[in-house]
Short mmCIF file of C-alpha atoms in Angstrom, two decimals:
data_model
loop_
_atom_site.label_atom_id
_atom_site.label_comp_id
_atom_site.label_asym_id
_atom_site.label_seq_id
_atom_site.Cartn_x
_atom_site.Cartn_y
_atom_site.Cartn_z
CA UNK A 182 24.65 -254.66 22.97
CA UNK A 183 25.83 -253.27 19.58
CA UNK A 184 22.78 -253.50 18.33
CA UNK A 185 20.75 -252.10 20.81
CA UNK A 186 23.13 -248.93 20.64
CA UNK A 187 22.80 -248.96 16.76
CA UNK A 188 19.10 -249.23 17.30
CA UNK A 189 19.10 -245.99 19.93
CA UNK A 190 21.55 -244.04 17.03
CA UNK A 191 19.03 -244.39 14.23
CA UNK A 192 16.17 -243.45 16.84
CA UNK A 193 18.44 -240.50 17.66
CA UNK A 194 18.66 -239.66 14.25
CA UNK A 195 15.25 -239.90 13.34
CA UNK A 196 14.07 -238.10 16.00
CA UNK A 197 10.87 -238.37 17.75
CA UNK A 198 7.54 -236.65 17.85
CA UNK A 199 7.65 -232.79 18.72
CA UNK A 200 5.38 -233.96 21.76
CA UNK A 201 6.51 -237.21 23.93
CA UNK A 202 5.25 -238.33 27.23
CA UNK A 203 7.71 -239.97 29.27
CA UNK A 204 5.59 -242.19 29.80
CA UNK A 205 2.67 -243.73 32.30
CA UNK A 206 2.98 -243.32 35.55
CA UNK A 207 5.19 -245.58 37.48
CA UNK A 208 4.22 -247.81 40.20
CA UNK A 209 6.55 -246.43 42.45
CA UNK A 210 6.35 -246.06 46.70
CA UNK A 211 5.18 -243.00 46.84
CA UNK A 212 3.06 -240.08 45.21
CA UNK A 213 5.21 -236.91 45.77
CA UNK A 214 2.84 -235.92 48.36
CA UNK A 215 4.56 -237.22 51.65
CA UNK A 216 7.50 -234.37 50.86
CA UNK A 217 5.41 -232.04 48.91
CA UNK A 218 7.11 -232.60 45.69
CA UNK A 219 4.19 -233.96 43.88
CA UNK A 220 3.39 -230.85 41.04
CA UNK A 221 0.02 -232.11 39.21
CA UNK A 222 0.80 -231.51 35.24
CA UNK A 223 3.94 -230.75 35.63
CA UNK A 224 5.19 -230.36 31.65
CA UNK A 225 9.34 -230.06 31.16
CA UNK A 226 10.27 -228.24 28.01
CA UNK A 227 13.26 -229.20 25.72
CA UNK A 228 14.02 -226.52 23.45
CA UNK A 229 16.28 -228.69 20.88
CA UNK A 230 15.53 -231.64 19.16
CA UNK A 231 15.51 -235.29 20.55
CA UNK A 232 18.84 -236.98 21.39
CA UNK A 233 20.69 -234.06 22.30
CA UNK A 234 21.91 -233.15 25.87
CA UNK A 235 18.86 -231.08 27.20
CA UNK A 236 16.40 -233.50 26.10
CA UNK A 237 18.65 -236.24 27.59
CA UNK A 238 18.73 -234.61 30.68
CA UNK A 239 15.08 -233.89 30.65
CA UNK A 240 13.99 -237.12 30.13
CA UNK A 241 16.49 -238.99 32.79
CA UNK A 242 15.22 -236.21 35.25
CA UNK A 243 11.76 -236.82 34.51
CA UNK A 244 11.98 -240.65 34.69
CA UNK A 245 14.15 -240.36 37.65
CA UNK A 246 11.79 -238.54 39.53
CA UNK A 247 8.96 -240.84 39.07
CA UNK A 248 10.94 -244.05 39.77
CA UNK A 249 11.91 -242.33 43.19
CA UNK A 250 8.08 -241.75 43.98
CA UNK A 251 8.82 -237.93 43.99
CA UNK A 252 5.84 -237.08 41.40
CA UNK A 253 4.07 -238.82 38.66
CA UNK A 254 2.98 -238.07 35.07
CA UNK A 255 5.26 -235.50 33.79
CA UNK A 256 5.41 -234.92 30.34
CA UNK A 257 8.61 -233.68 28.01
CA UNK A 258 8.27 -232.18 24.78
CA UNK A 259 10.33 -230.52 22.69
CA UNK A 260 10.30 -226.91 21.09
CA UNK A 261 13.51 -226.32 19.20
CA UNK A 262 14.55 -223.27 17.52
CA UNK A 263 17.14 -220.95 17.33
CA UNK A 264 19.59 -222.31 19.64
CA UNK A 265 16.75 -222.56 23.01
CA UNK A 266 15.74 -218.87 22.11
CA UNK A 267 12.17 -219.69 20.88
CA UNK A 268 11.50 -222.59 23.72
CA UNK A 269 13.19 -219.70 26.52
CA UNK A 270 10.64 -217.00 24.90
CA UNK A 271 7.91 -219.49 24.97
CA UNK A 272 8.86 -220.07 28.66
CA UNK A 273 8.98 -216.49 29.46
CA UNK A 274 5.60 -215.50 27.97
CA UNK A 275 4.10 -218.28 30.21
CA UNK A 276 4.16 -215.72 33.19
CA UNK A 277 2.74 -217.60 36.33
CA UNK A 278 2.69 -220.85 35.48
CA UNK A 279 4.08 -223.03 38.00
CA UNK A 280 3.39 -226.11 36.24
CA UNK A 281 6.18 -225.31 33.39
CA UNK A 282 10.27 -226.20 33.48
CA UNK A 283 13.00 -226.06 30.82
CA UNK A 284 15.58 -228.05 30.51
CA UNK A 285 18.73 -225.28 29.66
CA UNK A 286 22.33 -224.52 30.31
CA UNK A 287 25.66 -222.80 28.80
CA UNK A 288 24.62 -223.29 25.61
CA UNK A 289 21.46 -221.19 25.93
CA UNK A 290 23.58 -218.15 27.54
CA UNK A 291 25.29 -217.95 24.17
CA UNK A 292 22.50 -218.29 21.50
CA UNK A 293 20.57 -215.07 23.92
CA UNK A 294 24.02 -213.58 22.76
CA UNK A 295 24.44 -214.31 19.20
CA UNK A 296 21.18 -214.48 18.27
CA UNK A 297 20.53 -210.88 20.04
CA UNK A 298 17.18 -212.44 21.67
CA UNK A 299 14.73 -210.12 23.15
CA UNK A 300 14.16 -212.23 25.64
CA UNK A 301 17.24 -213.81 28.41
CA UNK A 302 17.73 -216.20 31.38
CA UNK A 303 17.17 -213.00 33.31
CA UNK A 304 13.52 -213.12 32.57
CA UNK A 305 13.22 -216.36 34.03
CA UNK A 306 13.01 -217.88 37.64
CA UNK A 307 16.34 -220.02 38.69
CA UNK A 308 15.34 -223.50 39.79
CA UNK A 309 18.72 -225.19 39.73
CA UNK A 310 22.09 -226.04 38.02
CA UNK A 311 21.97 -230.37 37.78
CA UNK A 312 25.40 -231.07 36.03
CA UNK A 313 28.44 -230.38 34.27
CA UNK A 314 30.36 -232.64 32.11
CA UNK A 315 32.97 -232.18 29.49
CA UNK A 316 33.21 -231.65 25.76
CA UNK A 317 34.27 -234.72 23.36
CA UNK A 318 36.25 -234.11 20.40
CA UNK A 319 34.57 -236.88 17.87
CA UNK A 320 35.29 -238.19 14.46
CA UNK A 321 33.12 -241.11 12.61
CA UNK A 322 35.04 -244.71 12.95
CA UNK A 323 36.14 -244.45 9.07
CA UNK A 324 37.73 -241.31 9.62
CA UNK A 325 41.21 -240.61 8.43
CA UNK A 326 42.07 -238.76 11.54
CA UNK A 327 43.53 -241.56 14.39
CA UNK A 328 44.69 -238.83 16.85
CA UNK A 329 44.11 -235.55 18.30
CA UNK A 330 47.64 -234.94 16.45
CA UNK A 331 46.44 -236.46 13.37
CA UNK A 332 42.65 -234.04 13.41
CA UNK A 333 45.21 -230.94 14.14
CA UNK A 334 47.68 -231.38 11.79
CA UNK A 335 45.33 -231.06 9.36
CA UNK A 336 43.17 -228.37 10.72
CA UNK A 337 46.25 -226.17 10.87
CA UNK A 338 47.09 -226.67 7.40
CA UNK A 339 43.72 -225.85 5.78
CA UNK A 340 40.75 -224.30 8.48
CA UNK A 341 38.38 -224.10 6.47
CA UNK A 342 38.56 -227.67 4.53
CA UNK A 343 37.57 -229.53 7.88
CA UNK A 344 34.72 -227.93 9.05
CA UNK A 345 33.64 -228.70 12.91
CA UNK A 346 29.89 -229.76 14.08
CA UNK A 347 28.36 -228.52 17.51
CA UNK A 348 25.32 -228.76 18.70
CA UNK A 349 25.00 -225.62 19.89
CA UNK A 350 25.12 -221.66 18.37
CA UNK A 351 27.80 -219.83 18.19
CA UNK A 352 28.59 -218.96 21.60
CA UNK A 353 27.33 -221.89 23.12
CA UNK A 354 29.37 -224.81 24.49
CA UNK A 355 29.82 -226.36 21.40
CA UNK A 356 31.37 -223.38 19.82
CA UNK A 357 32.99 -222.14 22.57
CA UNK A 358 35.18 -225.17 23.14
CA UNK A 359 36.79 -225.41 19.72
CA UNK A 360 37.34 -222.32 19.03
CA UNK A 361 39.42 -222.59 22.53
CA UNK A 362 41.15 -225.41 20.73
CA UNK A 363 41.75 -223.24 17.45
CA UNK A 364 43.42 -220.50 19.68
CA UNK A 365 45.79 -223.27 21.62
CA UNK A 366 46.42 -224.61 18.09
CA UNK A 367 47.70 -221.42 16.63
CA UNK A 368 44.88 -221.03 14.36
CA UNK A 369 42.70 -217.94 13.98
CA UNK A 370 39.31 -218.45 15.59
CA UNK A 371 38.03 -216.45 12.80
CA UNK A 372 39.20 -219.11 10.31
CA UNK A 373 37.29 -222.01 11.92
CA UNK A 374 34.48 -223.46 9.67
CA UNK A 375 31.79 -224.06 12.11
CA UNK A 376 28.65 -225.31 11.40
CA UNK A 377 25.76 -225.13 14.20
CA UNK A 378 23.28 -227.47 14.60
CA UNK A 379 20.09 -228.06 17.24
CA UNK A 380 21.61 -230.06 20.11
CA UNK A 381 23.66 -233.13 19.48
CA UNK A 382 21.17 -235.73 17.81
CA UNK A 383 21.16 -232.97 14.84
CA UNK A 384 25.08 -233.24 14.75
CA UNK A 385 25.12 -237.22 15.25
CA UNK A 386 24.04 -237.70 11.83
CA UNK A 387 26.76 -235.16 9.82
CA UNK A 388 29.77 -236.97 12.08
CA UNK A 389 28.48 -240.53 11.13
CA UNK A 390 28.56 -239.67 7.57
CA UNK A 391 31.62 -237.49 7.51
CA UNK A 392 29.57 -234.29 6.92
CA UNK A 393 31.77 -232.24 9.11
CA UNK A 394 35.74 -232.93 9.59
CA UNK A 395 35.14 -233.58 13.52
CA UNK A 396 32.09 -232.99 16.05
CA UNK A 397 32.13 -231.31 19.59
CA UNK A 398 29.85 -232.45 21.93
CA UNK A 399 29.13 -233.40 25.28
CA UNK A 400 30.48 -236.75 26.73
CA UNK A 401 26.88 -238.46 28.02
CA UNK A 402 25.14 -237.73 24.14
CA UNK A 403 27.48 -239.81 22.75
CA UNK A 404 28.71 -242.44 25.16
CA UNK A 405 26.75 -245.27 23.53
CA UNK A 406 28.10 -244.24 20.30
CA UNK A 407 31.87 -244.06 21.39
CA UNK A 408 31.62 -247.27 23.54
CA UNK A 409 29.92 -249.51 20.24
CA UNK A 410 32.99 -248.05 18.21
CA UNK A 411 30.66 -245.78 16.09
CA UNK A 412 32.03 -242.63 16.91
CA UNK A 413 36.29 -242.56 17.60
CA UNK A 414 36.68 -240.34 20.27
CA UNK A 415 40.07 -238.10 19.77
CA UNK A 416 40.21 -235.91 23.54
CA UNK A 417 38.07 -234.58 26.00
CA UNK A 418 37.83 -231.00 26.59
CA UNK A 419 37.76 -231.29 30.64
CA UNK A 420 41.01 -231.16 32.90
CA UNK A 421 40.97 -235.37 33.60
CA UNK A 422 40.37 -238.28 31.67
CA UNK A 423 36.78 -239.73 31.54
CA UNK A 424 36.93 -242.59 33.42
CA UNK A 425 36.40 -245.82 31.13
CA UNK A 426 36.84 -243.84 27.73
CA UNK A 427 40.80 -244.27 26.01
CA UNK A 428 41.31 -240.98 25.01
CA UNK A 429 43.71 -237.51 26.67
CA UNK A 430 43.02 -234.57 27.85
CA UNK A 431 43.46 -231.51 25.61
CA UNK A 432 46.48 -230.23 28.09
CA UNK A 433 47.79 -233.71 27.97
CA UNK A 434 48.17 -233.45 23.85
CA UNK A 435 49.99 -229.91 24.64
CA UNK A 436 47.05 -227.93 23.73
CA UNK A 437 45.78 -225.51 26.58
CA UNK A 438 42.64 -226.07 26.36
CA UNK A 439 40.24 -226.51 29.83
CA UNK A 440 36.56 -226.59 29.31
CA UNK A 441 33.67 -227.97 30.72
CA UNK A 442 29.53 -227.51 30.12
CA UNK A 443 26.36 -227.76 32.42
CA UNK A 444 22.74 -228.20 32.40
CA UNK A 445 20.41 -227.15 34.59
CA UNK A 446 16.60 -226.34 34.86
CA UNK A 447 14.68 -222.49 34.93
CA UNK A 448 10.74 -222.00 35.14
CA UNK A 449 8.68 -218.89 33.98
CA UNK A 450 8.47 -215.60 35.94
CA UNK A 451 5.85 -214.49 38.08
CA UNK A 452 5.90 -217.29 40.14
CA UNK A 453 4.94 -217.36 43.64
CA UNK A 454 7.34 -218.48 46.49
CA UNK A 455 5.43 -221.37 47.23
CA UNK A 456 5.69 -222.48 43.90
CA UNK A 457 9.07 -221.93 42.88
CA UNK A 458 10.10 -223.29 46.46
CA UNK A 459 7.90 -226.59 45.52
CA UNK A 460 9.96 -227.00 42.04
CA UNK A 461 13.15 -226.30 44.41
CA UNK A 462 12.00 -229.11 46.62
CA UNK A 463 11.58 -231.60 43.60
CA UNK A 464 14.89 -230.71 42.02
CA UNK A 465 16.40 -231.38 45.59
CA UNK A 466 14.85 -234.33 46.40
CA UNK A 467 16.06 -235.46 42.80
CA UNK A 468 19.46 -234.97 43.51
CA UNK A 469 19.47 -236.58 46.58
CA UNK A 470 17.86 -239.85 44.98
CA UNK A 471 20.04 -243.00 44.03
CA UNK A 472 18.21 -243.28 40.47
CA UNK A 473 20.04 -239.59 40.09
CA UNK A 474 22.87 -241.20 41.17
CA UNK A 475 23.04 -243.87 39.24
CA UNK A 476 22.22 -242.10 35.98
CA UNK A 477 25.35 -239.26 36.35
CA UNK A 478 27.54 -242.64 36.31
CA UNK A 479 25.61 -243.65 33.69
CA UNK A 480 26.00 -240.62 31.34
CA UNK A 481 29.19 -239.28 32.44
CA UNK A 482 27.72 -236.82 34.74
CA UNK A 483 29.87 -234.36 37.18
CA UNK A 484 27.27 -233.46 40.31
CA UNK A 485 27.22 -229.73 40.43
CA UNK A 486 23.78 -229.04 42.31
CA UNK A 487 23.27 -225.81 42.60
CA UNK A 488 19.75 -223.99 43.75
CA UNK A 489 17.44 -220.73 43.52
CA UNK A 490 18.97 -217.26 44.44
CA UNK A 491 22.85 -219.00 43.87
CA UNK A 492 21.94 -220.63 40.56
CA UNK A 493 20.20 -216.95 39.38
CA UNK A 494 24.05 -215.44 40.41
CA UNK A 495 25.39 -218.56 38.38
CA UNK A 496 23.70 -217.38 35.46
CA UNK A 497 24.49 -213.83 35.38
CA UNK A 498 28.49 -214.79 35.82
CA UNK A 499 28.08 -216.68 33.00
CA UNK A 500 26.35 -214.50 30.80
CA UNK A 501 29.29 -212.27 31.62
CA UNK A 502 31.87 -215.00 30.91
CA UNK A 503 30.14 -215.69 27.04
CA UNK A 504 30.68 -212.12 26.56
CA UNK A 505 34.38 -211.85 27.34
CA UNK A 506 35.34 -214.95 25.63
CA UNK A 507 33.73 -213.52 22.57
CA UNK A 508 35.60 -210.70 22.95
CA UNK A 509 38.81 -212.25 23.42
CA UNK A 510 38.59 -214.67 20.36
CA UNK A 511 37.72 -211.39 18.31
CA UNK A 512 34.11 -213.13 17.52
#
């Protein structure tokens, strides 16, 4: 088992090609076409790297799908860049196409922010919000920090001499949730050292070789890694425990901290009902599946389904929510 995990690190860390198929299609019961789910060339955009939580959504949704006999033959790729900015303006200049999905969530409402992108979530079409899961606070196994206490203590004492790792820009997830933990610490969030990087397969690498002092991340990109002992994980971000992972809560190490992320899917504008409704019905019949199921255990996953005109309301709270935190933090 250890070595199959170290096997999927190094793969993570490599990286894969900018294009991947999921892979043929499955011999599964059904076609899609019994419920109408079946989308012919359906293509799911990542827009950061390989290994990190949108592509590991992507590619669990994707292979999900086909196993439950929903459709067939979709194919993932990546287009990283600036935080999802370049894949979400790449998915906004595909007007009308109803063959086109990207994988997104929180962390995509900040880079639009911070990166002052001309293009935003409101140019898209909502399919549906698919998750939320916490934050881990990570260190690398040789690390001198045992604790939350221990990473703290000395974060307090010199900011700027343990720099943090997210795999997100500044206003994303990643960012978000220390800088929360700065502020409960009785540091400046103006102090913190934080170093960005394209989704979390980017940041695996600079926490396994003590790049960065700690890494924040979400729980399912790193479970392998925590579970083999490659990663130490200090405390979850979230307001319980992870079930099967030894580590507190933020509030239960006296810092008031409560954070969680999410994930969910948008498609280009200019779609017609028909096809927006038929990505709708694919998402739904997704959820609904036992392989979906089974893989939210599997990664960690909180259900938080949410479709269409509800999910589009979603985002714009959210956008708001980025904004005030910003503000609040004086960032």
């Amino acid at each position: 088992m250890v070595a199959f995990v170290r096997l999927r690190t190094l793969l993570a860390l490599l990286g894969a090609a900018v294009l991947v198929l999921v892979g043929p299609p499955l011999l599964t019961t059904g076609s899609g076409t019994e419920t109408g789910t079946h989308i012919p060339g359906l293509r799911f955009m990542v827009p950061n790297t390989p290994g990190g939580g949108y592509d590991i959504t992507a590619r669990t949704a994707a292979k999900n799908a086909e196993d439950a006999g929903l459709t067939h033959g979709i194919e993932v790729f990546n287009l990283p860049g600036a935080g999802g900015t370049v894949g979400l303006s790449r998915l906004v200049s595909e007007h009308g196409n109803g063959r086109l999905a990207m994988s997104m969530g929180l962390g995509v409402v900040g880079a639009v922010r911070s990166n002052g992108a001309p293009k935003t979530l409101a140019d898209t079409t909502p399919v549906a919000r698919l998750t939320e899961e916490q934050d881990v606070v990570v260190v690398a196994r040789n690390s001198p920090y045992k604790t939350i206490d221990d990473l703290i203590g000395a974060w307090k004492e010199n900011p700027g001499k343990v720099p943090v790792g997210g795999g997100s820009s500044p206003g994303g997830p990643d960012h978000l949730a220390p800088m929360l933990m700065a502020r409960a610490a009785g540091i400046a969030p103006k102090q913190v050292n934080y170093i960005p990087f394209d989704g979390g397969g980017e940041l695996l690498a600079s926490i396994l070789g003590n790049k960065v002092g700690f890494g924040v991340s979400g729980v399912g990109e790193y479970l392998d890694q925590i579970r083999a002992g490659e990663l130490r994980l200090l405390a979850v971000t979230g307001p319980e425990r992870v079930p099967g992972l030894d580590a507190p809560t933020l509030q239960e190490a006296g810092y008031d901290v409560n954070f969680t992320n999410w994930r969910g899917i948008v498609a280009p504008p200019g779609l017609t009902d028909a096809e927006r409704d038929q990505l709708i019905a694919l998402v739904e019949e997704l959820h609904d599946s036992n392989e979906w199921r089974a893989s939210l255990k599997q990664n960690g996953w909180d259900d938080a389904f949410l479709t269409g005109e509800e999910f589009g309301e979603f985002l714009e709270a959210e956008d708001e929510r980025v904004v005030s935190v910003l503000k609040e933090l004086g960032l």
